[in-house]
XYZ file of C-alpha atoms in Angstrom:
459
model
C 26.253 -8.016 -1.129
C 27.319 -5.228 1.353
C 26.415 -6.170 4.858
C 25.791 -3.312 7.331
C 27.208 -3.501 10.765
C 24.298 -2.047 12.818
C 26.768 -1.729 15.787
C 29.068 0.505 13.714
C 27.040 3.518 12.230
C 28.156 4.829 8.891
C 27.055 7.537 6.480
C 24.320 6.129 4.210
C 22.964 8.246 1.283
C 19.492 7.606 -0.156
C 18.721 8.174 -3.792
C 14.788 8.893 -3.783
C 14.761 9.558 -0.132
C 11.221 11.120 -0.432
C 9.532 7.924 -1.094
C 7.152 6.826 1.685
C 9.232 3.659 2.460
C 12.653 5.321 1.926
C 12.080 8.137 4.171
C 10.991 5.869 6.899
C 14.022 3.812 6.737
C 16.264 6.930 6.596
C 14.522 7.971 9.952
C 15.052 4.671 11.557
C 18.725 4.811 10.871
C 19.178 8.311 11.940
C 17.553 7.335 15.306
C 20.152 4.355 15.363
C 22.893 6.767 15.029
C 23.648 6.670 11.449
C 24.630 9.661 9.296
C 21.885 10.020 6.754
C 21.648 12.105 3.631
C 19.787 11.821 0.451
C 18.493 13.251 -2.769
C 14.979 13.619 -4.350
C 13.444 15.286 -7.442
C 10.817 17.060 -5.577
C 10.474 18.722 -2.115
C 7.471 17.079 -0.131
C 6.153 16.967 3.489
C 8.097 13.813 3.933
C 11.432 15.256 2.881
C 10.669 18.422 4.948
C 10.170 16.295 7.968
C 13.560 14.513 7.333
C 15.284 17.965 6.892
C 13.721 19.272 10.240
C 15.340 16.161 11.922
C 18.685 17.093 10.506
C 18.946 15.067 7.355
C 20.579 16.801 4.478
C 18.204 16.431 1.211
C 19.149 17.740 -2.129
C 16.590 18.281 -4.787
C 18.702 17.303 -7.704
C 19.873 14.007 -8.495
C 23.621 14.731 -9.486
C 27.142 13.236 -8.901
C 27.805 16.517 -6.758
C 25.815 15.017 -4.087
C 28.152 12.172 -3.430
C 30.505 13.696 -0.853
C 33.723 11.715 0.129
C 32.527 10.677 3.538
C 29.571 8.583 2.136
C 30.125 4.719 2.986
C 26.825 3.347 1.245
C 24.252 4.175 -1.174
C 20.648 3.213 -0.986
C 18.377 3.422 -3.820
C 14.720 2.273 -5.067
C 14.016 -0.210 -7.661
C 12.788 2.973 -9.694
C 16.219 4.346 -9.909
C 17.594 2.940 -12.902
C 21.308 2.499 -14.076
C 20.936 5.692 -16.071
C 20.373 7.866 -13.058
C 23.495 10.079 -12.907
C 23.764 10.131 -9.169
C 23.722 6.268 -8.988
C 25.909 5.857 -12.140
C 28.630 8.166 -10.362
C 28.351 6.096 -7.086
C 29.087 2.946 -9.120
C 32.078 4.646 -10.690
C 33.314 5.679 -7.394
C 33.183 2.232 -6.195
C 30.690 3.192 -3.358
C 28.674 0.123 -2.224
C 25.001 0.054 -3.235
C 22.009 -1.607 -1.770
C 18.440 -1.507 -2.937
C 15.666 -0.225 -0.592
C 14.472 -4.008 -0.250
C 18.017 -5.188 0.522
C 18.365 -2.649 3.258
C 14.851 -3.481 4.766
C 15.701 -7.080 4.735
C 18.970 -6.458 6.667
C 17.020 -4.312 9.274
C 14.489 -7.155 9.768
C 17.181 -9.436 11.021
C 17.840 -7.119 13.982
C 14.391 -8.111 15.373
C 13.258 -11.565 16.932
C 9.742 -10.995 15.524
C 9.643 -9.441 11.990
C 6.303 -9.473 10.474
C 5.948 -8.947 6.616
C 2.514 -8.084 5.095
C 2.311 -8.824 1.360
C -0.579 -9.052 -1.252
C -1.739 -7.329 -4.252
C -4.118 -5.173 -2.318
C -4.642 -4.109 1.354
C -1.040 -4.132 2.532
C -1.099 -0.573 3.822
C -4.506 -0.952 5.639
C -3.681 -4.158 7.181
C -0.049 -3.128 8.229
C -1.970 -0.195 9.942
C -4.538 -2.384 11.628
C -1.730 -4.423 13.027
C 0.086 -1.377 14.069
C -2.968 -0.066 16.024
C -3.236 -3.531 17.656
C 0.242 -3.587 18.744
C 0.196 -0.061 20.064
C -2.862 -0.671 22.152
C -1.375 -3.729 23.435
C 1.670 -1.741 24.702
C 4.166 -3.961 22.729
C 6.191 -0.909 21.548
C 6.793 -2.050 17.926
C 8.929 -0.623 15.172
C 6.648 0.261 12.257
C 7.122 0.917 8.494
C 4.010 1.687 6.767
C 3.197 2.676 3.335
C 0.851 5.428 4.185
C 0.345 8.021 6.698
C -1.110 6.732 10.048
C -2.591 9.426 12.315
C -1.930 7.683 15.574
C 1.766 7.782 15.015
C 1.942 11.028 13.062
C 3.494 9.610 9.884
C 4.455 6.362 8.285
C 7.164 5.343 10.770
C 7.415 4.447 14.491
C 10.717 3.354 16.104
C 10.202 1.240 19.021
C 12.438 -0.739 21.421
C 10.645 -4.256 21.363
C 11.421 -7.374 19.307
C 8.412 -6.491 17.064
C 9.029 -5.227 13.552
C 6.110 -4.762 11.135
C 6.459 -3.688 7.422
C 4.757 -3.963 4.164
C 6.367 -6.432 1.635
C 5.700 -5.429 -2.031
C 6.089 -8.269 -4.856
C 7.094 -5.600 -7.505
C 10.507 -6.439 -8.885
C 10.576 -9.349 -6.483
C 11.685 -6.914 -3.899
C 10.140 -9.018 -0.909
C 12.529 -11.789 -1.639
C 15.092 -9.746 -0.015
C 13.309 -9.950 3.336
C 13.657 -12.056 6.643
C 10.320 -12.490 8.160
C 9.396 -14.797 11.049
C 5.725 -14.194 10.263
C 4.358 -13.586 6.607
C 0.937 -12.546 5.536
C -0.447 -12.975 2.134
C -3.532 -11.129 1.610
C -4.368 -11.914 -2.079
C -2.734 -12.552 -5.151
C -3.918 -11.129 -8.615
C -2.172 -9.969 -11.768
C -0.476 -6.665 -11.443
C 2.760 -5.063 -12.303
C 2.771 -6.604 -15.677
C 5.612 -4.194 -16.661
C 7.807 -6.925 -14.761
C 5.783 -10.036 -14.282
C 4.699 -12.046 -17.397
C 1.350 -13.273 -16.138
C -0.337 -14.765 -12.983
C 1.817 -17.916 -12.808
C 4.957 -15.944 -12.499
C 3.287 -13.808 -9.875
C 2.267 -16.997 -7.729
C 5.745 -18.213 -8.046
C 7.001 -15.070 -6.630
C 4.632 -15.361 -3.603
C 5.530 -18.870 -3.304
C 9.126 -17.937 -3.006
C 8.295 -15.199 -0.486
C 6.423 -17.705 1.675
C 9.462 -20.159 1.399
C 11.429 -17.444 3.215
C 9.694 -18.282 6.433
C 11.678 -20.501 8.861
C 10.501 -23.830 10.060
C 9.483 -22.212 13.319
C 7.700 -19.368 11.409
C 4.027 -18.742 10.139
C 2.379 -17.868 7.095
C -1.141 -16.343 7.423
C -2.889 -16.605 4.168
C -6.179 -15.859 2.485
C -7.511 -19.295 1.758
C -9.591 -18.006 -1.164
C -6.635 -17.322 -3.426
C -6.904 -18.956 -6.731
C -4.154 -21.526 -7.254
C -3.259 -21.319 -3.519
C -1.800 -24.861 -3.649
C 0.997 -23.695 -5.727
C 1.744 -20.919 -3.369
C 1.861 -22.999 -0.204
C 3.365 -26.246 -1.564
C 6.246 -27.825 0.371
C 6.549 -24.899 3.054
C 8.211 -25.911 6.204
C 6.552 -23.395 8.331
C 3.027 -23.413 9.928
C 0.111 -22.107 7.841
C -2.839 -20.506 9.107
C -5.764 -19.596 6.723
C -8.642 -17.049 6.643
C -11.558 -16.273 4.520
C -15.345 -16.759 4.046
C -15.590 -20.518 4.396
C -15.868 -22.360 7.823
C -13.066 -24.751 6.660
C -10.802 -21.910 7.183
C -8.844 -21.311 10.494
C -10.526 -17.807 10.694
C -13.892 -17.281 8.886
C -16.724 -14.881 9.321
C -20.590 -14.829 8.971
C -23.438 -12.321 9.944
C -21.948 -9.578 7.878
C -23.667 -6.176 8.394
C -22.872 -2.698 7.512
C -23.715 0.724 9.307
C -24.697 3.977 7.657
C -20.927 4.887 6.894
C -20.510 1.376 4.975
C -18.306 0.089 7.809
C -18.877 -3.790 8.467
C -19.529 -5.774 11.748
C -19.371 -9.482 11.629
C -18.940 -12.700 13.718
C -15.684 -14.209 13.715
C -15.206 -17.913 13.897
C -11.893 -19.957 14.660
C -11.222 -23.416 13.851
C -10.890 -23.961 17.588
C -14.631 -23.007 18.201
C -14.413 -19.543 19.395
C -16.645 -16.766 18.283
C -16.164 -12.948 18.551
C -18.189 -10.101 17.404
C -15.962 -7.761 15.471
C -16.772 -4.072 14.470
C -14.786 -1.995 12.182
C -14.544 1.602 11.531
C -13.282 1.371 7.942
C -15.773 0.698 5.092
C -16.118 -2.212 2.837
C -16.238 -5.962 2.794
C -12.613 -6.124 1.716
C -11.685 -4.636 5.049
C -13.250 -7.740 6.648
C -10.456 -9.752 5.066
C -7.884 -7.395 6.126
C -9.147 -7.673 9.706
C -9.201 -11.388 9.678
C -5.384 -11.393 8.872
C -4.814 -8.903 11.879
C -6.797 -10.910 14.103
C -4.955 -14.187 13.179
C -1.719 -12.511 13.914
C -2.918 -11.126 17.111
C -3.815 -14.630 18.385
C -0.600 -16.017 17.140
C 1.136 -13.401 19.355
C -1.093 -14.144 22.338
C -2.534 -10.562 22.453
C -5.538 -9.801 24.652
C -8.829 -10.368 22.902
C -10.518 -7.197 24.215
C -7.491 -5.088 23.496
C -7.467 -6.511 19.898
C -11.165 -5.794 19.238
C -10.945 -2.429 20.851
C -8.137 -1.408 18.504
C -9.984 -2.702 15.262
C -13.035 -0.671 16.365
C -10.991 2.441 16.952
C -8.986 2.164 13.717
C -10.396 4.702 11.134
C -7.826 3.989 8.379
C -4.895 5.641 6.844
C -4.642 8.754 4.602
C -5.873 8.033 1.078
C -7.915 4.747 1.992
C -11.521 5.940 1.771
C -10.445 9.110 3.359
C -13.182 11.659 4.180
C -11.938 14.974 3.082
C -14.809 17.263 3.761
C -18.172 18.711 2.164
C -18.612 21.400 -0.400
C -22.250 22.465 -1.051
C -23.612 19.415 0.238
C -21.314 17.240 -1.633
C -19.188 14.771 0.428
C -15.727 14.485 -0.911
C -13.720 11.015 -0.144
C -10.317 10.230 -1.676
C -9.019 6.732 -2.265
C -5.825 5.332 -3.364
C -7.406 2.450 -5.503
C -5.429 1.979 -8.788
C -6.367 -1.624 -9.789
C -9.668 -2.954 -11.010
C -10.118 -5.080 -7.884
C -9.492 -2.224 -5.618
C -11.710 0.176 -7.581
C -14.535 -2.398 -7.406
C -14.057 -2.862 -3.636
C -14.077 0.827 -3.096
C -17.121 1.616 -5.135
C -18.975 -1.302 -3.793
C -18.141 -0.041 -0.191
C -19.397 3.343 -1.262
C -22.805 1.866 -2.345
C -23.521 1.460 1.436
C -22.498 4.964 2.170
C -25.409 7.597 2.146
C -25.650 9.300 -1.193
C -27.641 10.484 -4.120
C -25.373 10.273 -7.085
C -21.948 8.446 -6.857
C -19.299 10.408 -8.622
C -15.719 8.853 -9.408
C -12.875 10.935 -10.636
C -10.273 8.447 -11.779
C -6.586 8.925 -12.630
C -5.118 5.701 -14.161
C -1.822 4.830 -12.817
C 1.084 3.875 -15.223
C 0.469 3.085 -19.077
C 1.385 -0.649 -18.581
C -1.358 -1.280 -15.981
C -4.003 0.719 -18.113
C -3.250 -1.266 -21.140
C -3.178 -4.451 -19.351
C -6.563 -4.053 -17.717
C -8.490 -1.613 -19.809
C -11.875 -3.725 -20.123
C -11.538 -4.378 -16.319
C -11.084 -0.832 -15.556
C -14.064 0.095 -17.394
C -16.222 -2.583 -15.754
C -14.999 -1.667 -12.334
C -15.595 2.090 -12.877
C -19.093 1.390 -14.282
C -20.274 0.830 -10.588
C -20.293 4.521 -10.173
C -23.082 6.575 -11.424
C -20.772 9.140 -13.085
C -17.248 8.765 -13.983
C -14.604 11.486 -14.861
C -11.308 10.563 -16.139
C -7.952 12.529 -15.849
C -4.969 11.837 -18.017
C -2.862 8.687 -16.986
C -0.256 9.273 -14.325
C 3.064 8.144 -15.734
C 4.903 7.404 -12.585
C 8.219 5.498 -13.681
C 6.932 5.093 -17.066
C 7.108 6.788 -20.605
C 4.126 7.140 -22.896
C 5.249 4.248 -25.468
C 2.288 1.833 -25.226
C -0.238 3.860 -27.254
C -2.968 3.811 -24.471
C -4.800 6.903 -23.240
C -7.602 7.875 -20.833
C -9.745 8.646 -23.886
C -9.527 4.851 -24.755
C -10.716 4.136 -21.213
C -13.485 6.583 -21.738
C -14.642 4.815 -24.940
C -14.770 1.574 -23.053
C -16.799 2.922 -20.090
C -19.354 4.533 -22.700
C -19.581 1.223 -24.506
C -20.935 -0.222 -21.102
C -23.800 2.381 -21.257
C -22.199 4.613 -18.718
C -21.763 8.340 -18.573
C -18.141 9.341 -18.678
C -16.420 12.591 -19.201
C -12.654 13.086 -19.729
C -10.690 16.224 -19.350
C -6.814 16.673 -19.806
C -6.429 19.316 -16.983
C -7.319 19.453 -13.335
C -8.811 22.827 -13.699
C -11.372 21.548 -16.295
C -12.360 18.477 -14.098
C -12.951 20.858 -11.027
C -15.085 23.296 -13.028
C -16.945 20.472 -14.499
C -17.722 19.074 -10.856
C -18.744 22.414 -9.539
C -21.292 22.817 -12.352
C -22.734 19.310 -12.189
C -22.389 17.935 -8.609
C -25.522 18.483 -6.311
C -26.159 18.340 -2.624
C -26.219 14.947 -1.386
C -23.888 13.566 -4.074
C -20.848 11.437 -2.983
C -17.563 12.434 -4.905
C -14.486 9.962 -4.741
C -11.320 10.974 -6.204
C -9.344 7.859 -6.955
C -5.962 6.821 -8.172
C -2.236 6.340 -6.929
C -1.054 9.633 -8.374
C -1.974 13.263 -7.523
C -5.689 13.131 -8.196
C -6.164 13.818 -4.441
C -5.483 17.643 -5.376
C -8.802 17.770 -7.131
C -10.896 17.265 -4.163
C -8.588 19.403 -1.890
C -8.811 22.177 -4.416
C -12.591 21.957 -4.547
C -12.488 22.031 -0.586
C -9.947 24.881 -0.493
C -7.627 22.705 1.552
């Protein structure tokens, strides 16, 4: 594998530079004195920001983008061998790294790299940790999978030993990392276009945990099914969190305010108790906060500073994000695209003031929709009324014979009212005709469903 000499900046070209992680890595390298260019299929706020910083971005992926001065290609896992730009790079003999390999090499430049993994909650937990480290004046470098308002984007370049990033299991990409501290929030079936079931997924997380050095630490949710197979024979220290007093970090006396945001009493194995108040909704965020609290104690950060940071954290874009009101209808947007995430979001919404709870859901990828069709129906049935958009294909092609109409049938079999429309215009017109003042409308999914709420609000 090609090894970057970070003391000798070169020209690195990113194929797929507009991705949330790729754009952040490109910005870090630019700040470190590297020459950076890239390509993407679509212009976006992220690519426009890169262009404003002096990075050349091409909006076609073609061999013509490969100038003679390019020393290294970085590409995402979604860029396949058939991509004309990547194919040309290989033919030219230009060294290539995946995004994960680049990120792993960058982590080696920091004494305290922290990798946040799990099927759900990575972006929120990484953002919680970011807010804590910022409030504690630690000057961290941050790579987040969402937009965090306090840093004005998804990336922050600091000068300390702290580097915090998300670690995704898809295609085993996080096995390229070199963390000193690893966090595992949860482990469930997902990405079944790559993994062959939960056992293979658990094995992937075990291999991730095994990357931690003997003087490193794994912070892990103690309620994970099959946890013993994940943490077996690890040389590092293990800290557990969850809802049982036997864990190193646990909680009780859970309450919710009028905006569905929780407060709870934290208990540590050492006998300490603290009252924790969050400004993000849902019980699932209690678990995210426990992981952040465990890390903060491990790093020796001041307790009052940590509690203040958690209380002041209001989430990242597309995580139960308040978008506005129209005709007395509150519009929320959420990134949930897995049945567990949908359940957590809709359960949180139950504690939010509303008359009728509407969920406009855009399924994400054909493989995930087919694998979890009954589970999606059960989760979405927590809403009072469901509206479905067409499946967002992302990296896939429609070859699996699954559709949103099939999900509609499953939801109706559960006795829940469910509408389906093939276009956003039809969905927006239906909502305008049927939503009433006092209703709560959640647009949900990992695709572009956010546009529906924004169009209704005129954003």
